[in-house]
PDB file of C-alpha atoms and ligand atoms in Angstrom:
ATOM      1  CA  MET A  14     106.125 120.771 117.757  1.00  0.00           C
ATOM      2  CA  SER A  15     106.956 124.256 118.844  1.00  0.00           C
ATOM      3  CA  ILE A  16     108.359 124.546 122.390  1.00  0.00           C
ATOM      4  CA  CYS A  17     107.432 127.892 123.941  1.00  0.00           C
ATOM      5  CA  ALA A  18     105.403 128.768 120.930  1.00  0.00           C
ATOM      6  CA  GLY A  19     104.229 132.221 121.839  1.00  0.00           C
ATOM      7  CA  ASP A  20     101.379 133.376 119.564  1.00  0.00           C
ATOM      8  CA  ALA A  21     102.314 130.872 116.824  1.00  0.00           C
ATOM      9  CA  ARG A  22     104.146 133.374 114.616  1.00  0.00           C
ATOM     10  CA  ASP A  23     107.256 131.150 114.589  1.00  0.00           C
ATOM     11  CA  LEU A  24     105.238 128.537 112.602  1.00  0.00           C
ATOM     12  CA  ILE A  25     102.511 130.419 110.825  1.00  0.00           C
ATOM     13  CA  GLY A  26     104.902 132.732 108.958  1.00  0.00           C
ATOM     14  CA  LEU A  27     106.636 129.842 107.381  1.00  0.00           C
ATOM     15  CA  LEU A  28     103.660 127.643 106.783  1.00  0.00           C
ATOM     16  CA  ALA A  29     101.598 130.268 104.909  1.00  0.00           C
ATOM     17  CA  THR A  30     103.690 129.873 101.740  1.00  0.00           C
ATOM     18  CA  HIS A  31     105.264 126.467 102.182  1.00  0.00           C
ATOM     19  CA  PRO A  32     104.522 123.956  99.418  1.00  0.00           C
ATOM     20  CA  ARG A  33     104.048 121.133 101.908  1.00  0.00           C
ATOM     21  CA  LYS A  34     102.008 123.187 104.324  1.00  0.00           C
ATOM     22  CA  MET A  35      99.052 120.716 104.225  1.00  0.00           C
ATOM     23  CA  ASP A  36     101.281 117.810 105.411  1.00  0.00           C
ATOM     24  CA  VAL A  37     102.118 119.526 108.719  1.00  0.00           C
ATOM     25  CA  LYS A  38     100.490 118.599 111.980  1.00  0.00           C
ATOM     26  CA  ALA A  39     101.883 120.444 114.990  1.00  0.00           C
ATOM     27  CA  TYR A  40     101.560 120.926 118.727  1.00  0.00           C
ATOM     28  CA  LEU A  41     102.370 124.384 120.050  1.00  0.00           C
ATOM     29  CA  VAL A  42     103.343 124.296 123.687  1.00  0.00           C
ATOM     30  CA  GLU A  43     102.805 127.578 125.463  1.00  0.00           C
ATOM     31  CA  ASP A  44     101.729 128.626 128.987  1.00  0.00           C
ATOM     32  CA  ASN A  45     100.607 132.195 128.393  1.00  0.00           C
ATOM     33  CA  ALA A  46      96.868 132.102 127.889  1.00  0.00           C
ATOM     34  CA  GLU A  47      96.710 135.511 126.237  1.00  0.00           C
ATOM     35  CA  LEU A  48      99.272 134.617 123.619  1.00  0.00           C
ATOM     36  CA  VAL A  49      97.463 131.283 123.063  1.00  0.00           C
ATOM     37  CA  GLU A  50      94.178 133.153 122.477  1.00  0.00           C
ATOM     38  CA  ASN A  51      95.822 135.539 119.970  1.00  0.00           C
ATOM     39  CA  GLY A  52      97.613 132.607 118.294  1.00  0.00           C
ATOM     40  CA  ARG A  53      94.341 130.619 117.920  1.00  0.00           C
ATOM     41  CA  LYS A  54      92.790 133.519 116.072  1.00  0.00           C
ATOM     42  CA  VAL A  55      95.767 133.726 113.714  1.00  0.00           C
ATOM     43  CA  ILE A  56      95.601 129.987 113.104  1.00  0.00           C
ATOM     44  CA  VAL A  57      91.896 130.125 112.229  1.00  0.00           C
ATOM     45  CA  GLU A  58      92.414 133.101 109.959  1.00  0.00           C
ATOM     46  CA  ALA A  59      95.196 131.263 108.127  1.00  0.00           C
ATOM     47  CA  GLY A  60      93.068 128.181 107.759  1.00  0.00           C
ATOM     48  CA  PHE A  61      95.284 125.838 109.879  1.00  0.00           C
ATOM     49  CA  GLU A  62      92.839 125.026 112.662  1.00  0.00           C
ATOM     50  CA  LYS A  63      92.752 121.312 111.719  1.00  0.00           C
ATOM     51  CA  GLN A  64      96.481 121.037 111.761  1.00  0.00           C
ATOM     52  CA  LEU A  65      97.855 123.208 114.492  1.00  0.00           C
ATOM     53  CA  GLN A  66      96.929 122.632 118.094  1.00  0.00           C
ATOM     54  CA  PHE A  67      97.915 124.717 121.106  1.00  0.00           C
ATOM     55  CA  VAL A  68      98.825 122.794 124.276  1.00  0.00           C
ATOM     56  CA  ILE A  69      98.538 125.166 127.242  1.00  0.00           C
ATOM     57  CA  ALA A  70     101.100 123.687 129.554  1.00  0.00           C
ATOM     58  CA  ASP A  71     104.491 124.118 131.189  1.00  0.00           C
ATOM     59  CA  ALA A  72     107.071 123.442 128.507  1.00  0.00           C
ATOM     60  CA  THR A  73     109.755 122.930 131.099  1.00  0.00           C
ATOM     61  CA  ILE A  74     108.338 119.668 132.532  1.00  0.00           C
ATOM     62  CA  SER A  75     108.778 116.336 130.750  1.00  0.00           C
ATOM     63  CA  SER A  76     105.223 115.210 131.603  1.00  0.00           C
ATOM     64  CA  THR A  77     103.846 117.820 129.197  1.00  0.00           C
ATOM     65  CA  TYR A  78     105.292 115.940 126.283  1.00  0.00           C
ATOM     66  CA  LEU A  79     103.883 112.535 127.157  1.00  0.00           C
ATOM     67  CA  GLY A  80     101.472 111.841 124.281  1.00  0.00           C
ATOM     68  CA  LEU A  81     102.999 114.547 122.129  1.00  0.00           C
ATOM     69  CA  ALA A  82     106.604 113.365 121.645  1.00  0.00           C
ATOM     70  CA  PRO A  83     108.545 111.997 119.876  1.00  0.00           C
ATOM     71  CA  VAL A  84     108.194 114.465 117.056  1.00  0.00           C
ATOM     72  CA  ASP A  85     109.832 114.846 113.636  1.00  0.00           C
ATOM     73  CA  VAL A  86     110.697 118.463 114.217  1.00  0.00           C
ATOM     74  CA  ALA A  87     111.103 120.294 117.526  1.00  0.00           C
ATOM     75  CA  LEU A  88     111.105 124.045 117.013  1.00  0.00           C
ATOM     76  CA  MET A  89     112.732 126.284 119.632  1.00  0.00           C
ATOM     77  CA  ALA A  90     112.528 129.881 118.455  1.00  0.00           C
ATOM     78  CA  GLY A  91     113.696 132.482 121.014  1.00  0.00           C
ATOM     79  CA  VAL A  92     114.057 129.950 123.804  1.00  0.00           C
ATOM     80  CA  PHE A  93     117.831 129.486 124.418  1.00  0.00           C
ATOM     81  CA  GLY A  94     118.306 133.233 124.929  1.00  0.00           C
ATOM     82  CA  ASN A  95     116.159 132.980 128.029  1.00  0.00           C
ATOM     83  CA  LEU A  96     118.146 130.183 129.627  1.00  0.00           C
ATOM     84  CA  ARG A  97     121.276 130.076 131.724  1.00  0.00           C
ATOM     85  CA  SER A  98     124.171 128.038 130.298  1.00  0.00           C
ATOM     86  CA  GLU A  99     123.512 125.082 132.686  1.00  0.00           C
ATOM     87  CA  GLU A 100     119.855 125.035 131.604  1.00  0.00           C
ATOM     88  CA  VAL A 101     120.890 125.038 127.930  1.00  0.00           C
ATOM     89  CA  THR A 102     123.054 121.992 128.775  1.00  0.00           C
ATOM     90  CA  ARG A 103     120.203 120.242 130.586  1.00  0.00           C
ATOM     91  CA  LEU A 104     117.691 120.863 127.844  1.00  0.00           C
ATOM     92  CA  ILE A 105     119.842 119.870 124.892  1.00  0.00           C
ATOM     93  CA  GLY A 106     120.832 116.718 126.793  1.00  0.00           C
ATOM     94  CA  SER A 107     117.164 115.653 126.978  1.00  0.00           C
ATOM     95  CA  LEU A 108     116.083 116.516 123.413  1.00  0.00           C
ATOM     96  CA  GLY A 109     116.768 112.995 122.305  1.00  0.00           C
ATOM     97  CA  SER A 110     113.693 111.985 124.262  1.00  0.00           C
ATOM     98  CA  LEU A 111     111.443 114.500 122.396  1.00  0.00           C
ATOM     99  CA  CYS A 112     112.635 113.719 118.824  1.00  0.00           C
ATOM    100  CA  THR A 113     112.179 110.704 116.637  1.00  0.00           C
ATOM    101  CA  VAL A 114     115.363 108.981 115.542  1.00  0.00           C
ATOM    102  CA  GLY A 115     116.274 111.022 112.441  1.00  0.00           C
ATOM    103  CA  GLY A 116     114.138 113.952 113.667  1.00  0.00           C
ATOM    104  CA  TYR A 117     115.254 117.594 113.749  1.00  0.00           C
ATOM    105  CA  VAL A 118     115.620 120.391 116.207  1.00  0.00           C
ATOM    106  CA  VAL A 119     115.423 123.851 114.839  1.00  0.00           C
ATOM    107  CA  TRP A 120     116.418 126.841 116.988  1.00  0.00           C
ATOM    108  CA  THR A 121     117.098 130.551 116.861  1.00  0.00           C
ATOM    109  CA  ARG A 122     119.348 132.739 119.007  1.00  0.00           C
ATOM    110  CA  HIS A 123     120.100 136.406 118.936  1.00  0.00           C
ATOM    111  CA  ARG A 124     123.743 136.829 117.966  1.00  0.00           C
ATOM    112  CA  ARG A 125     124.665 139.853 120.130  1.00  0.00           C
ATOM    113  CA  LEU A 126     122.313 140.217 123.113  1.00  0.00           C
ATOM    114  CA  HIS A 127     123.070 138.457 126.420  1.00  0.00           C
ATOM    115  CA  ASN A 128     126.287 136.720 125.392  1.00  0.00           C
ATOM    116  CA  GLY A 129     124.782 135.471 122.184  1.00  0.00           C
ATOM    117  CA  LEU A 130     127.946 134.407 120.236  1.00  0.00           C
ATOM    118  CA  ASN A 131     129.343 132.460 123.165  1.00  0.00           C
ATOM    119  CA  GLN A 132     125.971 130.736 123.757  1.00  0.00           C
ATOM    120  CA  ILE A 133     125.666 129.866 120.043  1.00  0.00           C
ATOM    121  CA  ALA A 134     129.107 128.157 120.223  1.00  0.00           C
ATOM    122  CA  LEU A 135     127.986 126.309 123.362  1.00  0.00           C
ATOM    123  CA  ILE A 136     124.700 125.216 121.771  1.00  0.00           C
ATOM    124  CA  ARG A 137     126.460 123.770 118.711  1.00  0.00           C
ATOM    125  CA  GLN A 138     129.001 121.920 120.925  1.00  0.00           C
ATOM    126  CA  LEU A 139     126.265 120.512 123.189  1.00  0.00           C
ATOM    127  CA  PHE A 140     124.215 119.233 120.179  1.00  0.00           C
ATOM    128  CA  SER A 141     127.222 117.394 118.796  1.00  0.00           C
ATOM    129  CA  GLU A 142     127.919 115.856 122.244  1.00  0.00           C
ATOM    130  CA  SER A 143     124.220 114.689 122.505  1.00  0.00           C
ATOM    131  CA  ASP A 144     124.064 112.534 119.335  1.00  0.00           C
ATOM    132  CA  PHE A 145     122.857 115.366 117.037  1.00  0.00           C
ATOM    133  CA  GLU A 146     124.420 115.940 113.676  1.00  0.00           C
ATOM    134  CA  GLU A 147     124.600 119.634 112.577  1.00  0.00           C
ATOM    135  CA  VAL A 148     122.578 120.116 109.476  1.00  0.00           C
ATOM    136  CA  LEU A 149     122.501 123.924 109.060  1.00  0.00           C
ATOM    137  CA  ILE A 150     123.812 127.005 110.805  1.00  0.00           C
ATOM    138  CA  GLU A 151     122.833 130.257 109.126  1.00  0.00           C
ATOM    139  CA  ASP A 152     122.700 133.906 110.089  1.00  0.00           C
ATOM    140  CA  THR A 153     119.765 136.033 109.168  1.00  0.00           C
ATOM    141  CA  SER A 154     120.419 138.633 106.538  1.00  0.00           C
ATOM    142  CA  ASP A 155     120.364 141.458 109.008  1.00  0.00           C
ATOM    143  CA  ASP A 156     123.045 139.515 111.103  1.00  0.00           C
ATOM    144  CA  ARG A 157     120.862 139.589 114.230  1.00  0.00           C
ATOM    145  CA  PHE A 158     119.958 135.950 114.635  1.00  0.00           C
ATOM    146  CA  THR A 159     121.512 132.585 114.033  1.00  0.00           C
ATOM    147  CA  VAL A 160     119.218 129.725 112.988  1.00  0.00           C
ATOM    148  CA  GLY A 161     120.432 126.160 113.684  1.00  0.00           C
ATOM    149  CA  SER A 162     119.162 122.793 112.695  1.00  0.00           C
ATOM    150  CA  HIS A 163     120.423 119.480 114.026  1.00  0.00           C
ATOM    151  CA  ARG A 164     119.370 115.926 113.280  1.00  0.00           C
ATOM    152  CA  TYR A 165     119.047 113.265 116.040  1.00  0.00           C
ATOM    153  CA  LYS A 166     121.333 110.339 115.227  1.00  0.00           C
ATOM    154  CA  GLY A 167     120.969 108.501 118.595  1.00  0.00           C
ATOM    155  CA  SER A 168     118.974 105.334 119.251  1.00  0.00           C
ATOM    156  CA  GLY A 169     116.103 107.068 120.972  1.00  0.00           C
ATOM    157  CA  GLN A 170     115.731 108.116 124.594  1.00  0.00           C
ATOM    158  CA  PHE A 171     112.850 107.041 126.813  1.00  0.00           C
ATOM    159  CA  LEU A 172     110.690 109.924 127.847  1.00  0.00           C
ATOM    160  CA  ARG A 173     109.975 109.816 131.561  1.00  0.00           C
ATOM    161  CA  GLY A 174     107.358 112.082 133.168  1.00  0.00           C
ATOM    162  CA  GLY A 175     108.051 114.328 136.176  1.00  0.00           C
ATOM    163  CA  ILE A 176     111.491 115.617 135.096  1.00  0.00           C
ATOM    164  CA  LYS A 177     112.431 119.259 134.922  1.00  0.00           C
ATOM    165  CA  LEU A 178     113.940 119.695 131.458  1.00  0.00           C
ATOM    166  CA  PHE A 179     115.017 123.336 131.926  1.00  0.00           C
ATOM    167  CA  GLU A 180     114.354 126.509 133.840  1.00  0.00           C
ATOM    168  CA  PHE A 181     113.038 129.435 131.752  1.00  0.00           C
ATOM    169  CA  THR A 182     114.630 132.274 133.668  1.00  0.00           C
ATOM    170  CA  GLY A 183     114.120 135.051 131.146  1.00  0.00           C
ATOM    171  CA  TYR A 184     116.861 136.964 129.269  1.00  0.00           C
ATOM    172  CA  ASP A 185     117.164 139.546 132.035  1.00  0.00           C
ATOM    173  CA  GLN A 186     118.317 136.841 134.555  1.00  0.00           C
ATOM    174  CA  ILE A 187     120.834 134.946 132.480  1.00  0.00           C
TER     175      ILE A 187
HETATM  176  C1  LIG B 218     110.766 134.686 123.313  1.00  0.00           C
HETATM  177  S1  LIG B 218     109.201 134.000 123.286  1.00  0.00           S
HETATM  178  C2  LIG B 218     109.263 133.031 121.810  1.00  0.00           C
HETATM  179  C3  LIG B 218     107.878 132.782 121.214  1.00  0.00           C
HETATM  180  C4  LIG B 218     107.935 132.089 119.861  1.00  0.00           C
HETATM  181  N1  LIG B 218     108.680 130.860 119.830  1.00  0.00           N
HETATM  182  C5  LIG B 218     108.425 133.028 118.789  1.00  0.00           C
HETATM  183  O1  LIG B 218     109.499 132.793 118.224  1.00  0.00           O
HETATM  184  O2  LIG B 218     107.760 133.967 118.494  1.00  0.00           O
HETATM  185  C6  LIG B 218     109.330 132.787 124.626  1.00  0.00           C
HETATM  186  C7  LIG B 218     107.915 132.207 124.899  1.00  0.00           C
HETATM  187  O3  LIG B 218     108.139 131.180 125.932  1.00  0.00           O
HETATM  188  C8  LIG B 218     106.955 131.180 126.717  1.00  0.00           C
HETATM  189  N2  LIG B 218     107.219 130.451 127.990  1.00  0.00           N
HETATM  190  C9  LIG B 218     108.056 130.889 128.953  1.00  0.00           C
HETATM  191  N3  LIG B 218     108.096 129.954 130.009  1.00  0.00           N
HETATM  192  C10 LIG B 218     107.244 128.961 129.565  1.00  0.00           C
HETATM  193  C11 LIG B 218     106.847 127.698 130.182  1.00  0.00           C
HETATM  194  N4  LIG B 218     107.347 127.377 131.393  1.00  0.00           N
HETATM  195  N5  LIG B 218     106.040 126.871 129.512  1.00  0.00           N
HETATM  196  C12 LIG B 218     105.516 127.249 128.307  1.00  0.00           C
HETATM  197  N6  LIG B 218     105.868 128.443 127.637  1.00  0.00           N
HETATM  198  C13 LIG B 218     106.707 129.256 128.339  1.00  0.00           C
HETATM  199  C14 LIG B 218     106.627 132.635 126.890  1.00  0.00           C
HETATM  200  O4  LIG B 218     105.270 132.800 127.316  1.00  0.00           O
HETATM  201  C15 LIG B 218     106.857 133.163 125.470  1.00  0.00           C
HETATM  202  O5  LIG B 218     105.736 133.088 124.674  1.00  0.00           O
END
């Protein structure tokens, strides 16, 4: 499941050449209808229309995930950089309710913009405090982004509807 999926490029680019691409079923949660329309075209062109499904909904509310979660992989590309620190804390604290036990969260964060290096350190600390084991931390070859992957080692959190999981303030407000 991609959280704040945009036009699906975060998933499609990888899937196109992945040897297990036919095994993937994914929900893409996004609230911008124009991006969803573009993304749907890309999905059809790439031949993934039976596997990838957009969910046009508010990704910041727990109710959106009832019936979708828990998932094996939660992808958050370009999300943390739009959140204030306290929202990053709130979101990571609730990710155990979106992942299966043993499931993964994969995230990206720009390393320099908007206090990137400090936030990356915070993200890593928060995952380790929230029953997630760090699997991989890698910087992209151009040194612009860090990619992280963490595995949920907790016993499973109950997902309750009606809870605000985070506020997406935008990078200009953090
Ligand atoms: C920086 S983009 C990342 C898009 C995609 N993950 C990628 O890597 O290309 C952030 C996305 O979050 C979406 N978004 C912001 N607030 C949202 C909300 N409350 N619910 C769902 N999507 C939201 C925006 O429309 C935008 O597409």
